[in-house]
Amino acid sequence: MNRREVLVNAAGEQLEGFLALPDGTGSLVLFAHGSGSSRFSPRNNMVAEQLNDAGIGTLLFDLLTADEHRIDEVTREYRFDIDLLARRLAAAVDWVAHEQTTEKLHFGLFGSSTGAAAALIAAAERPLLVKAVVSRGGRPDLAGSDLPLVKAPTLLIVGGDDTQVIELNEEAAARMVNSPQLQIIPGATHLFEEPGTLEEVVRLAIDWFRLHLS
């Protein structure tokens, strides 16, 4: 396993991240955090570690600069700036596509909360590079007019007790033309804090990425 800290050159900003590449991997999943989270997100780190154990590479990186993150903690203005998040995520896809250690890999995106909308927009803007998308408790509805443009196979995972987000995911899926799969995990709330629910997210994500990034 090759793990290292990286600086992602994304749309003119140097964004800090953790790149993990299991030996012999052919795939890389970029994480799009949401709701003010960062590369230190315990849930996304847990998901990333399990993906690594399954032989899938991961890139956890901050979509916001340190200054933006400090401002967002007070004003919450950046976490809903979907255009900004999507622009930086798409730029990060370009970055890994040109880095020597990752350029030959197949790329997928894993988005949480508002990060799911950024992931879908980035997938729509980079159809030749992004091969699969997974959304965990996401807000795909915030991708708006880009939803019908997404070609990458998309898995939408929502907690069974997260009723409002289920409705938003159903509405978003109805606007997509790539036949997205909506997977509802019984007994799970928005953050998948209930025993075994995040593990189920991981299992579904691994299966999805193995299928579409092989």
mmCIF file of C-alpha atoms in Angstrom, residues 34-137:
data_model
loop_
_atom_site.group_PDB
_atom_site.id
_atom_site.type_symbol
_atom_site.label_atom_id
_atom_site.label_comp_id
_atom_site.label_asym_id
_atom_site.label_seq_id
_atom_site.Cartn_x
_atom_site.Cartn_y
_atom_site.Cartn_z
ATOM 1 C CA GLY A 34 -20.274 17.719 2.128
ATOM 2 C CA SER A 35 -21.759 19.848 4.874
ATOM 3 C CA GLY A 36 -18.503 21.449 5.946
ATOM 4 C CA SER A 37 -16.591 18.176 6.272
ATOM 5 C CA SER A 38 -12.967 17.602 5.264
ATOM 6 C CA ARG A 39 -10.388 14.942 4.446
ATOM 7 C CA PHE A 40 -10.450 14.038 8.141
ATOM 8 C CA SER A 41 -14.115 12.931 8.031
ATOM 9 C CA PRO A 42 -14.221 9.784 10.196
ATOM 10 C CA ARG A 43 -17.007 8.201 8.145
ATOM 11 C CA ASN A 44 -15.367 8.794 4.784
ATOM 12 C CA ASN A 45 -12.018 7.653 6.168
ATOM 13 C CA MET A 46 -13.642 4.447 7.338
ATOM 14 C CA VAL A 47 -15.170 3.945 3.882
ATOM 15 C CA ALA A 48 -11.833 4.735 2.224
ATOM 16 C CA GLU A 49 -9.949 2.240 4.388
ATOM 17 C CA GLN A 50 -12.402 -0.507 3.474
ATOM 18 C CA LEU A 51 -12.113 0.372 -0.215
ATOM 19 C CA ASN A 52 -8.332 0.155 0.127
ATOM 20 C CA ASP A 53 -8.646 -3.264 1.758
ATOM 21 C CA ALA A 54 -10.701 -4.292 -1.272
ATOM 22 C CA GLY A 55 -7.895 -3.172 -3.580
ATOM 23 C CA ILE A 56 -9.412 0.158 -4.641
ATOM 24 C CA GLY A 57 -7.370 3.360 -4.469
ATOM 25 C CA THR A 58 -8.765 6.471 -2.773
ATOM 26 C CA LEU A 59 -8.178 10.216 -2.733
ATOM 27 C CA LEU A 60 -9.538 12.083 0.287
ATOM 28 C CA PHE A 61 -8.986 15.794 -0.156
ATOM 29 C CA ASP A 62 -10.407 19.103 1.009
ATOM 30 C CA LEU A 63 -12.713 20.848 -1.433
ATOM 31 C CA LEU A 64 -12.214 24.080 0.522
ATOM 32 C CA THR A 65 -9.027 25.932 1.396
ATOM 33 C CA ALA A 66 -8.138 26.365 5.070
ATOM 34 C CA ASP A 67 -9.385 29.972 5.021
ATOM 35 C CA GLU A 68 -12.627 29.007 3.312
ATOM 36 C CA HIS A 69 -13.187 26.221 5.817
ATOM 37 C CA ARG A 70 -12.777 28.620 8.743
ATOM 38 C CA ILE A 71 -15.258 31.023 7.199
ATOM 39 C CA ASP A 72 -17.691 28.220 6.382
ATOM 40 C CA GLU A 73 -17.705 27.007 9.991
ATOM 41 C CA VAL A 74 -19.267 30.362 10.894
ATOM 42 C CA THR A 75 -21.292 31.347 7.835
ATOM 43 C CA ARG A 76 -21.933 27.941 6.181
ATOM 44 C CA GLU A 77 -21.713 29.748 2.843
ATOM 45 C CA TYR A 78 -19.288 27.471 1.016
ATOM 46 C CA ARG A 79 -20.843 24.084 1.765
ATOM 47 C CA PHE A 80 -23.830 24.988 -0.416
ATOM 48 C CA ASP A 81 -21.763 26.584 -3.179
ATOM 49 C CA ILE A 82 -22.265 23.546 -5.391
ATOM 50 C CA ASP A 83 -20.730 25.171 -8.458
ATOM 51 C CA LEU A 84 -17.497 25.850 -6.545
ATOM 52 C CA LEU A 85 -17.342 22.326 -5.117
ATOM 53 C CA ALA A 86 -18.071 20.733 -8.497
ATOM 54 C CA ARG A 87 -15.510 22.903 -10.275
ATOM 55 C CA ARG A 88 -12.797 21.851 -7.850
ATOM 56 C CA LEU A 89 -13.780 18.200 -7.963
ATOM 57 C CA ALA A 90 -13.700 18.196 -11.766
ATOM 58 C CA ALA A 91 -10.271 19.854 -11.603
ATOM 59 C CA ALA A 92 -9.133 17.147 -9.179
ATOM 60 C CA VAL A 93 -10.257 14.518 -11.696
ATOM 61 C CA ASP A 94 -8.119 16.279 -14.292
ATOM 62 C CA TRP A 95 -5.223 16.296 -11.826
ATOM 63 C CA VAL A 96 -5.276 12.545 -11.156
ATOM 64 C CA ALA A 97 -5.689 11.936 -14.891
ATOM 65 C CA HIS A 98 -2.326 13.638 -15.470
ATOM 66 C CA GLU A 99 -0.378 12.425 -12.436
ATOM 67 C CA GLN A 100 2.155 9.706 -13.240
ATOM 68 C CA THR A 101 1.041 7.360 -10.444
ATOM 69 C CA THR A 102 -2.683 7.614 -11.216
ATOM 70 C CA GLU A 103 -3.094 8.549 -14.887
ATOM 71 C CA LYS A 104 -3.779 4.983 -16.044
ATOM 72 C CA LEU A 105 -6.405 4.191 -13.415
ATOM 73 C CA HIS A 106 -10.180 4.100 -13.792
ATOM 74 C CA PHE A 107 -11.838 6.878 -11.782
ATOM 75 C CA GLY A 108 -14.961 6.863 -9.640
ATOM 76 C CA LEU A 109 -16.525 9.447 -7.335
ATOM 77 C CA PHE A 110 -17.995 8.989 -3.846
ATOM 78 C CA GLY A 111 -20.103 11.940 -2.692
ATOM 79 C CA SER A 112 -21.740 12.617 0.668
ATOM 80 C CA SER A 113 -24.458 15.184 1.404
ATOM 81 C CA THR A 114 -23.879 18.245 -0.804
ATOM 82 C CA GLY A 115 -20.731 16.561 -2.108
ATOM 83 C CA ALA A 116 -22.974 14.128 -3.983
ATOM 84 C CA ALA A 117 -24.305 16.972 -6.123
ATOM 85 C CA ALA A 118 -20.745 18.112 -6.828
ATOM 86 C CA ALA A 119 -19.854 14.536 -7.801
ATOM 87 C CA LEU A 120 -22.732 14.282 -10.260
ATOM 88 C CA ILE A 121 -21.903 17.625 -11.866
ATOM 89 C CA ALA A 122 -18.242 16.638 -12.156
ATOM 90 C CA ALA A 123 -19.282 13.316 -13.699
ATOM 91 C CA ALA A 124 -21.455 15.169 -16.219
ATOM 92 C CA GLU A 125 -18.545 17.472 -17.091
ATOM 93 C CA ARG A 126 -15.950 14.662 -17.329
ATOM 94 C CA PRO A 127 -17.880 11.825 -19.008
ATOM 95 C CA LEU A 128 -14.760 10.227 -20.487
ATOM 96 C CA LEU A 129 -12.935 10.105 -17.157
ATOM 97 C CA VAL A 130 -15.553 9.364 -14.481
ATOM 98 C CA LYS A 131 -16.731 5.765 -14.790
ATOM 99 C CA ALA A 132 -18.952 5.416 -11.682
ATOM 100 C CA VAL A 133 -20.583 7.493 -8.942
ATOM 101 C CA VAL A 134 -21.786 6.528 -5.458
ATOM 102 C CA SER A 135 -23.828 8.907 -3.295
ATOM 103 C CA ARG A 136 -24.137 8.371 0.481
ATOM 104 C CA GLY A 137 -26.989 10.278 2.103
#
